[in-house]
XYZ file of C-alpha atoms in Angstrom:
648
model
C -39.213 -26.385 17.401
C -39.365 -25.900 21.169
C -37.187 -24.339 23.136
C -36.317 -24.059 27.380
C -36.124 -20.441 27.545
C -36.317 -17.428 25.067
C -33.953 -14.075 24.537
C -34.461 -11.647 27.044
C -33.905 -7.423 26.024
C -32.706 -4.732 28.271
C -34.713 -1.834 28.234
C -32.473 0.839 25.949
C -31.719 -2.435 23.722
C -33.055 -0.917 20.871
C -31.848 2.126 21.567
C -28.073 1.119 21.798
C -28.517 -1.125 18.640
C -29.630 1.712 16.187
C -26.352 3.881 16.631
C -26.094 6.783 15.386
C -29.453 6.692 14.130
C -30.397 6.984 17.999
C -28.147 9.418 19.109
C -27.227 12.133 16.513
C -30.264 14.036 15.325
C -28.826 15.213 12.001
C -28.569 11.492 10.885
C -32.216 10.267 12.936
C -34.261 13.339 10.330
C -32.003 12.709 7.546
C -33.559 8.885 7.402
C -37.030 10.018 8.277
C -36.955 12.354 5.171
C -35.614 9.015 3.259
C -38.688 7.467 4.718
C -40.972 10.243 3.629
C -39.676 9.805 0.281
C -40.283 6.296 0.413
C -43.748 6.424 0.967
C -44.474 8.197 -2.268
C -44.652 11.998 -0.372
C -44.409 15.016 -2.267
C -43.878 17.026 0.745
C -42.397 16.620 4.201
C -42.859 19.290 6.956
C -40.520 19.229 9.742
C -41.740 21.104 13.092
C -38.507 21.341 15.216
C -38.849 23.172 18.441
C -36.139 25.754 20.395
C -36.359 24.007 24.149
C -36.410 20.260 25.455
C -39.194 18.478 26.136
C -41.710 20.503 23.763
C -42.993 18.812 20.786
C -41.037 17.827 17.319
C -42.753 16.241 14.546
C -42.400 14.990 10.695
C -45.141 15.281 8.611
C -45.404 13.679 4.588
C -48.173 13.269 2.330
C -47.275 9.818 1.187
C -49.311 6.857 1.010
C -49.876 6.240 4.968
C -50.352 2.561 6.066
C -52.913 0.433 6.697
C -53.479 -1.198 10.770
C -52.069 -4.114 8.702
C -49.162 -3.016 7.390
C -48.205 -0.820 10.182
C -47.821 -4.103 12.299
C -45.639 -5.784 9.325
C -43.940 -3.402 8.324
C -43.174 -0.802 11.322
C -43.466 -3.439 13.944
C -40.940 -6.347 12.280
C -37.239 -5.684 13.296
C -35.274 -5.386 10.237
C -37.877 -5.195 7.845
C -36.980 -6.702 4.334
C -38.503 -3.716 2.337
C -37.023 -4.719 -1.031
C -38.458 -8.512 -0.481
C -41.889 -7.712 0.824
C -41.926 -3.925 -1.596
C -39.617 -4.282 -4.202
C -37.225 -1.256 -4.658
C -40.157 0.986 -6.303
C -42.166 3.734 -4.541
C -45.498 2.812 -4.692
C -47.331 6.564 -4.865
C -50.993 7.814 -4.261
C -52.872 7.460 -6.583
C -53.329 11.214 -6.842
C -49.198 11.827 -7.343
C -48.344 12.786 -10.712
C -44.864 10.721 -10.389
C -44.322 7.919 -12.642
C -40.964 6.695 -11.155
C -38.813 6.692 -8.148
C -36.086 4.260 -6.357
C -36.950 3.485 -2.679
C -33.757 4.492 -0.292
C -34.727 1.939 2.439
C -33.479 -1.153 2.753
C -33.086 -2.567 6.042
C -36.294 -1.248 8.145
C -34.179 0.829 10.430
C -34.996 4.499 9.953
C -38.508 4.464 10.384
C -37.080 4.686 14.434
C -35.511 7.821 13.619
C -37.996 9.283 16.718
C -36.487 7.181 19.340
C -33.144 9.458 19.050
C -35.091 12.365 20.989
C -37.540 10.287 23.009
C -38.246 5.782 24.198
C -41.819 6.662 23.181
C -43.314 8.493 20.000
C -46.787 8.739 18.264
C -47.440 7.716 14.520
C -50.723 9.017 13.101
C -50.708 7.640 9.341
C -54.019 7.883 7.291
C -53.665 5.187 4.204
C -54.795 6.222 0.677
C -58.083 4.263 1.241
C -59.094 7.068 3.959
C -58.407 4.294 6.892
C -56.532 6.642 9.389
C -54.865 5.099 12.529
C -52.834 5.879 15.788
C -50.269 4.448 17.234
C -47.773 4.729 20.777
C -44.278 3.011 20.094
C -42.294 2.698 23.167
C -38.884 0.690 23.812
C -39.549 -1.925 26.302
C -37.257 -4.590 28.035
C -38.039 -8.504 28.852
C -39.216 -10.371 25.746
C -39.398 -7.442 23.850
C -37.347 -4.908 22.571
C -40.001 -2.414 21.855
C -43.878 -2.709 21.628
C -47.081 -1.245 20.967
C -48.507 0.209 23.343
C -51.707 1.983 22.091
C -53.630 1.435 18.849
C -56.715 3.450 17.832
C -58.800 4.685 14.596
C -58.670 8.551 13.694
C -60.084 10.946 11.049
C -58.058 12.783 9.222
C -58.746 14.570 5.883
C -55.971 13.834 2.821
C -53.477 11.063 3.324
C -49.776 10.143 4.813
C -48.206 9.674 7.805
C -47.276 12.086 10.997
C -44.248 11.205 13.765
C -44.775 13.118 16.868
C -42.826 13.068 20.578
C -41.529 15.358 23.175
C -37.964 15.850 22.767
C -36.292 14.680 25.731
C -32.602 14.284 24.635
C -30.738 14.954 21.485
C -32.425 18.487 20.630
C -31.688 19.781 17.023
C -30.686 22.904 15.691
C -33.345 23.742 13.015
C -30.362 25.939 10.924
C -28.473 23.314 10.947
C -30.761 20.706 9.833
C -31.585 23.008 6.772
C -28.125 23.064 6.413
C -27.487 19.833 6.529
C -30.797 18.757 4.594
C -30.139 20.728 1.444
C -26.525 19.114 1.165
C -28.358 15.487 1.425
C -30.919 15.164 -1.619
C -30.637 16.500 -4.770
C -33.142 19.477 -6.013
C -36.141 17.841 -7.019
C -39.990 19.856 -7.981
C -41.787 16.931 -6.935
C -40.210 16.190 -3.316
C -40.159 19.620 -0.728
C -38.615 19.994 2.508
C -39.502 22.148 5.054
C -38.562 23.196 8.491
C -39.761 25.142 10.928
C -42.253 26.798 7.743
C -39.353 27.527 5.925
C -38.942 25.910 2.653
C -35.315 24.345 1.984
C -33.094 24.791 -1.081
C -32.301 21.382 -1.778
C -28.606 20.658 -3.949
C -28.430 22.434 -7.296
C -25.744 21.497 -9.310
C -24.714 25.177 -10.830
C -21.285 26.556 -11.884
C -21.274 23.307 -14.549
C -18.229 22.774 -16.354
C -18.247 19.493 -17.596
C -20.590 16.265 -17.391
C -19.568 12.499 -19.112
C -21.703 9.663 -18.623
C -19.347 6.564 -18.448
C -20.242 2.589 -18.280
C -18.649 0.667 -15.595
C -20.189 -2.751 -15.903
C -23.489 -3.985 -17.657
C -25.763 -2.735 -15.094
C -24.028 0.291 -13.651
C -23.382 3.751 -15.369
C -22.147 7.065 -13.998
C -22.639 10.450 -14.267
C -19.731 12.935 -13.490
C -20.801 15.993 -13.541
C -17.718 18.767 -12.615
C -18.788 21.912 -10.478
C -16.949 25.116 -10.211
C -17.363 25.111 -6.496
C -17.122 29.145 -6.310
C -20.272 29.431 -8.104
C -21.753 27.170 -6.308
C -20.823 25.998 -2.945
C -22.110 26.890 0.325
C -20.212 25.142 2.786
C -16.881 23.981 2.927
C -18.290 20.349 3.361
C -19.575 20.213 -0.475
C -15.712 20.247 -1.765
C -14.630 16.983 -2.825
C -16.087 13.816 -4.780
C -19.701 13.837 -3.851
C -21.348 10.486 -4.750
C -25.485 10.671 -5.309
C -27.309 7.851 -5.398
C -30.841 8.207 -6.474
C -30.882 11.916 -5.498
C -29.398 11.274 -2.257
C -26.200 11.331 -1.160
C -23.596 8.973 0.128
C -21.629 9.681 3.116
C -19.796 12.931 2.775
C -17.419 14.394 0.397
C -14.180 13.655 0.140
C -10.987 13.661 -1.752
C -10.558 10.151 -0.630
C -11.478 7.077 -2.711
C -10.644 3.337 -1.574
C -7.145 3.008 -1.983
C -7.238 6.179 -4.609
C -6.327 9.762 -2.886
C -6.498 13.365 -4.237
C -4.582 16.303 -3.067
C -7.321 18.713 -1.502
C -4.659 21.571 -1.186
C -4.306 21.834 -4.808
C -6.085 25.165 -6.035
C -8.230 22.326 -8.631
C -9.274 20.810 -5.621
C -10.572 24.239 -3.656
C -11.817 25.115 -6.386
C -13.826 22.287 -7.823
C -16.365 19.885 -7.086
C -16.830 16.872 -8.815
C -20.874 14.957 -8.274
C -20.850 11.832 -9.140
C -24.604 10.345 -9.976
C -26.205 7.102 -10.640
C -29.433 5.056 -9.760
C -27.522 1.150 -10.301
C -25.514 1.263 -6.604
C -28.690 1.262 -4.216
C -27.474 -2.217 -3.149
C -23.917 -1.344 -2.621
C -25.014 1.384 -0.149
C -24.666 0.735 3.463
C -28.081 0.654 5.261
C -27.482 4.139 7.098
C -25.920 5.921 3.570
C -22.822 6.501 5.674
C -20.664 4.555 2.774
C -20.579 2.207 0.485
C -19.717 -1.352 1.083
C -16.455 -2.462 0.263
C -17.132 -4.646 -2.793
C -15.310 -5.023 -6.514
C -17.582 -2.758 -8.271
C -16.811 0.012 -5.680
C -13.255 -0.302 -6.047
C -14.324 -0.270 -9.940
C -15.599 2.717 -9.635
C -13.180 4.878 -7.365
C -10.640 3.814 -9.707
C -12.409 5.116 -12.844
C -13.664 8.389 -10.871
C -9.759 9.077 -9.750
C -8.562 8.520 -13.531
C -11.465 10.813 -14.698
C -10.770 13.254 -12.459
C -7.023 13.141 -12.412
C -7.534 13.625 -16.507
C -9.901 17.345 -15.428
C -7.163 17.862 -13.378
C -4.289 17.758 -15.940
C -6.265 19.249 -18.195
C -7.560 22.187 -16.107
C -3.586 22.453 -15.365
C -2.412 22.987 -18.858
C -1.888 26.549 -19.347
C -0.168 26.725 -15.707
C 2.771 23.869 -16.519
C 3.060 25.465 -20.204
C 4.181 28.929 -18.080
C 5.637 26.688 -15.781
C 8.441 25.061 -18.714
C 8.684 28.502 -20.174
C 10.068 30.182 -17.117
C 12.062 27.376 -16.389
C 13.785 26.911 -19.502
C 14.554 30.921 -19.747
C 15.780 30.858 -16.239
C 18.706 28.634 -17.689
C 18.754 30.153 -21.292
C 22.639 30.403 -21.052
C 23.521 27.061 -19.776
C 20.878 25.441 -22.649
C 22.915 27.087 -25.389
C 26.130 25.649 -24.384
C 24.667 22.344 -24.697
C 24.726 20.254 -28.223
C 20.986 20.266 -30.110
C 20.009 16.343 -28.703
C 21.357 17.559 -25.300
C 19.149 20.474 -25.607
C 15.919 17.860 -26.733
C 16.420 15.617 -23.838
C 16.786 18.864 -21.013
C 13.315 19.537 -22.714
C 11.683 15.898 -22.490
C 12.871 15.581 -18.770
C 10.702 19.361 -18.265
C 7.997 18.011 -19.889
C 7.875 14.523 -18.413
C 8.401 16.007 -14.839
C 5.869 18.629 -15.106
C 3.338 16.028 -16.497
C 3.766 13.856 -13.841
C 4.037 16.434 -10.946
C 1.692 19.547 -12.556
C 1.686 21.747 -9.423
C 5.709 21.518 -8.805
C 6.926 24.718 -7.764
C 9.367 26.645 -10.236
C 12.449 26.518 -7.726
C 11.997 23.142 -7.194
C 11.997 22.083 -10.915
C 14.804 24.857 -11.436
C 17.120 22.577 -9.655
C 16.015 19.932 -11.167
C 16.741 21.332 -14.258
C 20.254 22.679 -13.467
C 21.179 19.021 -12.062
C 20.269 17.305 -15.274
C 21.979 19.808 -17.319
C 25.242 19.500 -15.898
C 24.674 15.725 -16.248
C 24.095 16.660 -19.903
C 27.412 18.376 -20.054
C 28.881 15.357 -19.151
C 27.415 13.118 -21.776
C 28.169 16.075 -24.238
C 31.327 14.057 -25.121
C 33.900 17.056 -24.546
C 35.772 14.970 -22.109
C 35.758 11.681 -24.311
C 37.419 13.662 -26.925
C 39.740 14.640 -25.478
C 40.699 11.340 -24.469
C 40.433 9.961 -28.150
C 42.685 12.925 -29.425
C 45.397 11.097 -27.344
C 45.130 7.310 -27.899
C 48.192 6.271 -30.036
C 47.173 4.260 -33.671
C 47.565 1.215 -31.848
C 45.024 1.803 -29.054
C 42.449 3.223 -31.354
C 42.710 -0.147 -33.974
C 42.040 -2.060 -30.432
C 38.895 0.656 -30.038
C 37.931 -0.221 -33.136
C 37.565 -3.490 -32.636
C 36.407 -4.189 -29.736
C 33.433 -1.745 -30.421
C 32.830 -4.095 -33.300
C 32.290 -7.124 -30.772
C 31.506 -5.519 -28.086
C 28.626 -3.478 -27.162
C 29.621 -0.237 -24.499
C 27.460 -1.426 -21.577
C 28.440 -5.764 -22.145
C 32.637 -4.344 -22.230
C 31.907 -1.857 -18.862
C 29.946 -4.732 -17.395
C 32.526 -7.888 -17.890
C 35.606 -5.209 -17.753
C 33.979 -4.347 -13.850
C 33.710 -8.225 -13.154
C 37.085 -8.573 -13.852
C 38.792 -5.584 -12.201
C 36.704 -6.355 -9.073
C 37.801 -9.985 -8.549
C 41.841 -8.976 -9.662
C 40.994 -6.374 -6.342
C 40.225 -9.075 -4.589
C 43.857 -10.828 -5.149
C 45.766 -7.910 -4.913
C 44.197 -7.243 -1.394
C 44.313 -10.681 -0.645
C 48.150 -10.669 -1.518
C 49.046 -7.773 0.688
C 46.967 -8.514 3.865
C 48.049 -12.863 3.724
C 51.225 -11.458 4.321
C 50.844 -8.870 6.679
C 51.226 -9.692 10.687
C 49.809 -6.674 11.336
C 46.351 -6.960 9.377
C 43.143 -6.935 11.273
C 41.893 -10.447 10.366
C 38.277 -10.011 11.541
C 38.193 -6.706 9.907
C 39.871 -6.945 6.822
C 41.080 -10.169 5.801
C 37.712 -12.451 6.569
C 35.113 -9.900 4.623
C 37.296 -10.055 1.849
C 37.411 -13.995 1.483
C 33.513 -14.380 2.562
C 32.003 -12.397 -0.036
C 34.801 -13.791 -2.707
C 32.998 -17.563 -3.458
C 34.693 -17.777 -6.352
C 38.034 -18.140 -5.078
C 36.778 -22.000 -4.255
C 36.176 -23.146 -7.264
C 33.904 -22.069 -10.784
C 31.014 -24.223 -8.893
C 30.590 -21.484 -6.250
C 30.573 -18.621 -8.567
C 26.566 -18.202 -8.609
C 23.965 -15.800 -7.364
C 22.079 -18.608 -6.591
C 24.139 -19.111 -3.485
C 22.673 -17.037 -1.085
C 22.019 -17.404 3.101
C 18.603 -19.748 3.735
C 16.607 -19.091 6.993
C 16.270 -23.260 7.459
C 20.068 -23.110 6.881
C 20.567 -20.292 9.554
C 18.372 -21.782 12.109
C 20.118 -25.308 11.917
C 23.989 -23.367 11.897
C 22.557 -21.163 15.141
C 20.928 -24.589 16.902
C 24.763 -25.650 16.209
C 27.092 -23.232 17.154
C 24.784 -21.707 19.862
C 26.680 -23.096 23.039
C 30.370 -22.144 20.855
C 29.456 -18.437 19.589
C 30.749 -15.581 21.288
C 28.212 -13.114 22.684
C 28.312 -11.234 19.782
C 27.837 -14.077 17.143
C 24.531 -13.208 15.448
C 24.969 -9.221 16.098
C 23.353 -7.985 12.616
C 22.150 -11.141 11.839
C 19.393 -9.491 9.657
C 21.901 -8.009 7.401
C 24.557 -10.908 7.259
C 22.516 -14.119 8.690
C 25.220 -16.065 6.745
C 28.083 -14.948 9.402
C 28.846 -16.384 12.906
C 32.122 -16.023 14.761
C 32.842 -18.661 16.639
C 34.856 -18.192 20.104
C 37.763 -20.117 18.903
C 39.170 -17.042 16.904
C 37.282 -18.483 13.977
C 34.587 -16.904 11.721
C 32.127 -19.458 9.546
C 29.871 -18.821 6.680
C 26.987 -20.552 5.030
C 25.375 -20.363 1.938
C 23.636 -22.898 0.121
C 21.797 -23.454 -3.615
C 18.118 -24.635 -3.804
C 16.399 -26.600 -6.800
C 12.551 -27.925 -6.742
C 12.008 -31.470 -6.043
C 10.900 -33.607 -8.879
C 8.313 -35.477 -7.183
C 6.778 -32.875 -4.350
C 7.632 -29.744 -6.627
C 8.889 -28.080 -3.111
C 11.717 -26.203 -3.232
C 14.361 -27.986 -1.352
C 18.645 -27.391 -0.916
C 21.167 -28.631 -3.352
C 24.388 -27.649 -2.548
C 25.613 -26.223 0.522
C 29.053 -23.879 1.100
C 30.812 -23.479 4.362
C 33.323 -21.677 4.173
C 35.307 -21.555 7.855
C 38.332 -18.471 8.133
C 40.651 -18.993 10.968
C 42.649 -16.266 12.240
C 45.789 -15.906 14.671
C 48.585 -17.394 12.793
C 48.102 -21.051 14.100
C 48.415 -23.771 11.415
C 45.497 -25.798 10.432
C 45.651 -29.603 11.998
C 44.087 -32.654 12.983
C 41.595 -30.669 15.220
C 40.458 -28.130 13.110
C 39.672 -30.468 10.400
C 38.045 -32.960 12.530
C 35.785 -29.858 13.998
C 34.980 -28.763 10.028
C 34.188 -32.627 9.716
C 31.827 -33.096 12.809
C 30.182 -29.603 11.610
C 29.246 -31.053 8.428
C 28.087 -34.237 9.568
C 26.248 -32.307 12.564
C 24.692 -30.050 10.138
C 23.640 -32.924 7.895
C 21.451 -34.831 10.427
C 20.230 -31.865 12.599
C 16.834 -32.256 10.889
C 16.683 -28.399 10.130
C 17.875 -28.963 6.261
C 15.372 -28.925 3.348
C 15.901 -31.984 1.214
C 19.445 -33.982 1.493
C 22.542 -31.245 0.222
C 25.595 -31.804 -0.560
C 28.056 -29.920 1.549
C 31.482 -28.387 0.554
C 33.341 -27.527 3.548
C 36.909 -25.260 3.803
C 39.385 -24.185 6.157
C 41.150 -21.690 5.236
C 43.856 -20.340 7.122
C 47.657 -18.678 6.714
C 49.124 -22.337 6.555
C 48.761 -26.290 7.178
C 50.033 -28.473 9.719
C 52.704 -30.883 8.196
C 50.962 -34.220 9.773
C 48.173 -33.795 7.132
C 49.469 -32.502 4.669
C 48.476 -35.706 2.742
C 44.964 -35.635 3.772
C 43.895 -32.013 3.074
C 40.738 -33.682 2.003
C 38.025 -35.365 3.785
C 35.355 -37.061 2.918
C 31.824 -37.307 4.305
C 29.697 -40.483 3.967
C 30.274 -43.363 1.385
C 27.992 -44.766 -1.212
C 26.496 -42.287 -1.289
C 29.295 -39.186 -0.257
C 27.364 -37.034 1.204
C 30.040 -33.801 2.236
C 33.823 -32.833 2.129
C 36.263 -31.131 3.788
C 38.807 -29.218 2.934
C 41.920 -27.252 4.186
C 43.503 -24.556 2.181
C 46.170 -21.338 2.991
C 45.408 -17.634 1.935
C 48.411 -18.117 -0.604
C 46.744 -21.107 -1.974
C 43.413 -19.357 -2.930
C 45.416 -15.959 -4.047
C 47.601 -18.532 -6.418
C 44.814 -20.346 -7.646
C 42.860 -17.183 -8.268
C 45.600 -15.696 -10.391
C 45.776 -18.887 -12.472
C 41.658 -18.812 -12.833
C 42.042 -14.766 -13.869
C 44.807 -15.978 -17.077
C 47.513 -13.751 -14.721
C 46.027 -10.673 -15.871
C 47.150 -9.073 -12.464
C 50.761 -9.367 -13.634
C 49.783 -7.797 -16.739
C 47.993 -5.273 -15.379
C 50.335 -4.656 -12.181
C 50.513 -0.843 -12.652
C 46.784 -0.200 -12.432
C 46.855 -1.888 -8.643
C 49.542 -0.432 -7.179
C 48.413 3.006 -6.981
C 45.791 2.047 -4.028
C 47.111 2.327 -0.623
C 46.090 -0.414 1.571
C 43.002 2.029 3.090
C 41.541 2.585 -0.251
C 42.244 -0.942 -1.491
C 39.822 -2.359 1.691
C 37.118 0.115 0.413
C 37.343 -0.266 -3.313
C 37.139 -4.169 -2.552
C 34.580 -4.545 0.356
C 32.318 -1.465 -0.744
C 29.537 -2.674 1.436
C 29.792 -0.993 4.966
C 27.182 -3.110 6.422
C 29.266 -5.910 6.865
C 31.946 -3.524 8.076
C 30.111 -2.706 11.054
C 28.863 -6.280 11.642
C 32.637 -7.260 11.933
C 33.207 -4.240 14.017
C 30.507 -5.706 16.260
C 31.682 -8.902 16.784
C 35.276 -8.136 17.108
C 36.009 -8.888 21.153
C 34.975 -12.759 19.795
């Protein structure tokens, strides 16, 4: 295919593009070792030298390369070694080695040289005897690096030899040891050395356990459990050290994916777990830094984790068995006062917490301990009782029987329904009435978060505040709000107080739509609370009337609702006192309107409620009118929203 014009490189292109490889020496050896390996070497010398711009070389006894194959493989950006290679060493003839898995993948760290120099020399004499020189230098223009010298040597044996002056970058030979012998796994038949001096590759001594485990078809692990005292040199070998093929991954760490272990606990400075296989090669990143982020990885963290959580607990044993003893003889006296099963569950809530959390500290799970005990005392029954001694025969035939219909929790649960909603009219009653009661404050929550008082139809949790609903009532009432309208909006978006000493709710239900399967509204509820003492007239209903019929074609409402409006306020204007009730639309009546008084819905309430209030009369007239507005409301969010909004 031709082309106008072709890419163009800047001179430290290459350079740039190989990273770290290029610019931190520990990581630029590290993959020229990788690439001794492999070429099927036995041995790698490493020649590093103490000042800049004197010679450093890498030596191997591997294969070596023919002129051919140095200018396919060494010369092609991004070599393909496991399409062109496979992912086998291919090994002298005279190597004794049957197998070994190649760590290359991408054709990158054969450049490990340009990290100390833009030009280095490769001398590589092929198993055949052919022996050949090379100059490799970065270039700019059309190329990104070239070659600028080739030439035929002699050389006895065979393998390859990387040579340049060191003109940036210059390594530490200790710590390349160092870091050398953490990076590949002891192995006779593959020797490192630098500087002449042979390096003690990873042993895995201080063993304490090793379990091979399957994670899929083609991938098994190793995890082999280290007592790092025994064993460790540097700090950097504590943690989860994955090996792939004799080399590692990355660096150690308590960190897995998404899984974490605590490295402060003494398990974790203590141990080391290695975690070996040869099935991940292709779920390593090309520079070993990681592995990719792919299913079978997160596979594998989270079976390492559970593996090692399970050493963990188990290396933790004796500790939480001295751990419940202590704790349970620290409160020796208080246990005895306790009935046997309230002694068995103190001892189940040790055990479970202790399992769960093995290194808690003893205070800690002390007061733990003391807080569930005195809960304990409580259950003990002492104070029930004593309230049983006292019931008269009458009361405890009632007992009786409703234990016999009734389970404990369904009686506490319908017996709380009730006494909340009879709170509800007995506030209601006392604040209608009272000139002095803070409307906004007190007499608005407690009507707002009452639906029931408008009829059974309202009494749902499926009525709840919609954000299409909120955005059409704010597009509405934007222009008539106060300042302080939507002040808390995220905890009450169902509120708004409107400027003429009003405050409006609305809540709506939502069902799916037969034909789209969307979710659209139902039913909506406004519910509109005026305040001041002014009677409710033509203009207030004929505002609640254009709200609805606003509201209805504003375009913001899922689906078509019906809409149940009321006004509620302390009474009604005589002029309609015959239409209390409007309706919206015809054929099909789409809304209504409605006008009701305080007494109204605390009369109709105590009708709904069988007059138990009157029955019950003694119970509410203990609360003063403080604690009655707490009992009822109970939910100081909306408190403070009211409190926010109350110059409207």
């Amino acid at each position: 295919m031709s082309y106008l014009y072709g890419s163009l490189f800047e001179e430290d292109y290459l350079v740039r593009t190989l990273g770290a490889l290029a610019n931190s020496p520990d990581i630029a050896l590290t993959e020229l070792v990788a690439n001794a390996w492999d070429a099927g070497a036995s041995r790698v010398n490493i020649t590093i030298p103490n000042e800049l711009f004197d010679e450093i070389s890498v030596e191997d006894n591997g294969s070596g390369l023919t002129p051919e194959e140095f200018r396919k493989r060494w010369m092609t950006l991004g070599y393909n070694r496991l399409k062109y290679q496979g992912d086998q060493v291919k090994f002298p003839q005279s190597a004794d080695v049957i197998f070994r898995r190649a760590f290359g993948r991408n054709g990158v760290g054969r450049h490990g040289m340009l990290c100390f120099s833009d030009e280095y020399l490769v001398e590589t004499v092929h198993e055949s005897g052919v022996g050949s020189g090379f100059v490799v230098s970065v270039s700019s223009g059309q190329q990104p690096f070239t070659l600028k010298k080739e030439e035929r040597i002699h050389r006895h044996g065979h393998g390859t030899i990387l040579r340049t002056k060191v003109e940036r970058n210059l390594p530490d030979a200790r710590k390349v040891r160092e870091l050398l012998s953490a990076r590949f796994l002891q192995d006779p038949r593959f020797q490192i050395t630098v500087n002449g001096c042979s390096i003690e590759m990873m042993e895995h001594k201080g063993l304490i356990d090793t379990k091979r485990i399957i994670v899929a078809e083609e991938v098994s692990l190793e995890i082999v459990v280290i007592d790092s005292s025994k064993a460790a040199k540097t700090s950097r070998q504590h943690g989860v050290a994955f090996w792939v093929g004799n080399r590692l991954v990355g660096e150690p760490s308590w960190t897995l994916g998404d899984y974490s272990i605590d490295g402060r606990t003494s398990f974790a400075k203590r141990h080391t777990v290695v975690v070996k296989t040869n099935d991940l090669f292709n779920a390593v990143l090309p520079d070993w830094s990681a592995f990719k982020r792919l299913p079978i990885i997160d596979e594998v963290y989270r079976i390492v984790a559970s593996n090692i959580e399970s050493y963990f607990r188990q290396s933790m044993k004796e500790r939480i068995a001295e751990t419940r003893y202590a704790v349970l003889q620290k409160h020796r006296t208080e246990l005895s006062q306790l009935p046997a099963l309230g002694q068995s569950e103190v001892s189940h809530f040790v055990e479970q917490l202790t399992d769960e959390h093995p290194t808690i500290q003893l205070e800690h799970l002390s007061a733990a301990v003391h807080a569930v005990i005195q809960l304990e005392k409580s259950r003990s029954g002492a104070s029930l009782i004593h309230k049983l001694s006292m019931l008269s025969e009458e009361d405890i035939d009632g007992l009786n029987q409703l234990l016999d219909d009734w389970s404990v929790k369904d009686a506490l649960f319908v017996l709380d329904e009730i006494d909340k909603r009879l709170l509800v009219v007995e506030a209601l009653s006392r604040f209608s009435e009272d000139s002095a009661t803070d409307e906004l404050k007190t007499l608005h929550p407690l009507v707002l978060q009452a639906r029931w008082l408008f009829g059974p139809e309202f009494d749902s949790p499926l009525y709840t505040s919609n954000v299409s609903l909120t955005t059409a009532m704010k597009q509405l009432f934007n222009k008539k709000a106060s300042k302080d309208a939507f002040y808390n909006a995220r905890n009450r978006p169902d509120i708004i107080v409107i400027e003429d000493y009003s405050t409006l709710s609305a809540v709506c239900s939502e069902e799916f739509d037969d034909n789209s399967a969307l979710l659209k509204m139902k039913r909506i509820l406004i519910i509109e609370l005026k305040r001041g003492g002014f009677p409710i007239g033509r203009d207030e209903m004929s505002q609640a009337f254009n709200y609805v019929e606003d509201l209805l074609n504003s375009g913001y409402l899922d689906g078509n609702p019906f809409i149940n409006a009321f006004v509620v306020g302390h009474k009604i204007d005589n002029k309609i006192a015959n239409t209390r009730i409007r309706k919206v639309g015809e054929n099909p009546e789409t809304g209504r309107v409605e006008a009701t008084t305080y007494g109204q819905l605390v009369r109709t309430a105590k009708q709904r409620l069988f007059r138990l209030k009157e029955q019950l009369g003694d119970r509410y007239k203990e609360y003063t009118d403080s604690t009655l507005v707490q009992k009822v409301l109970n939910e100081p969010v909306q408190l403070e929203l009211l409190e926010g909004t109350e110059s409207a």
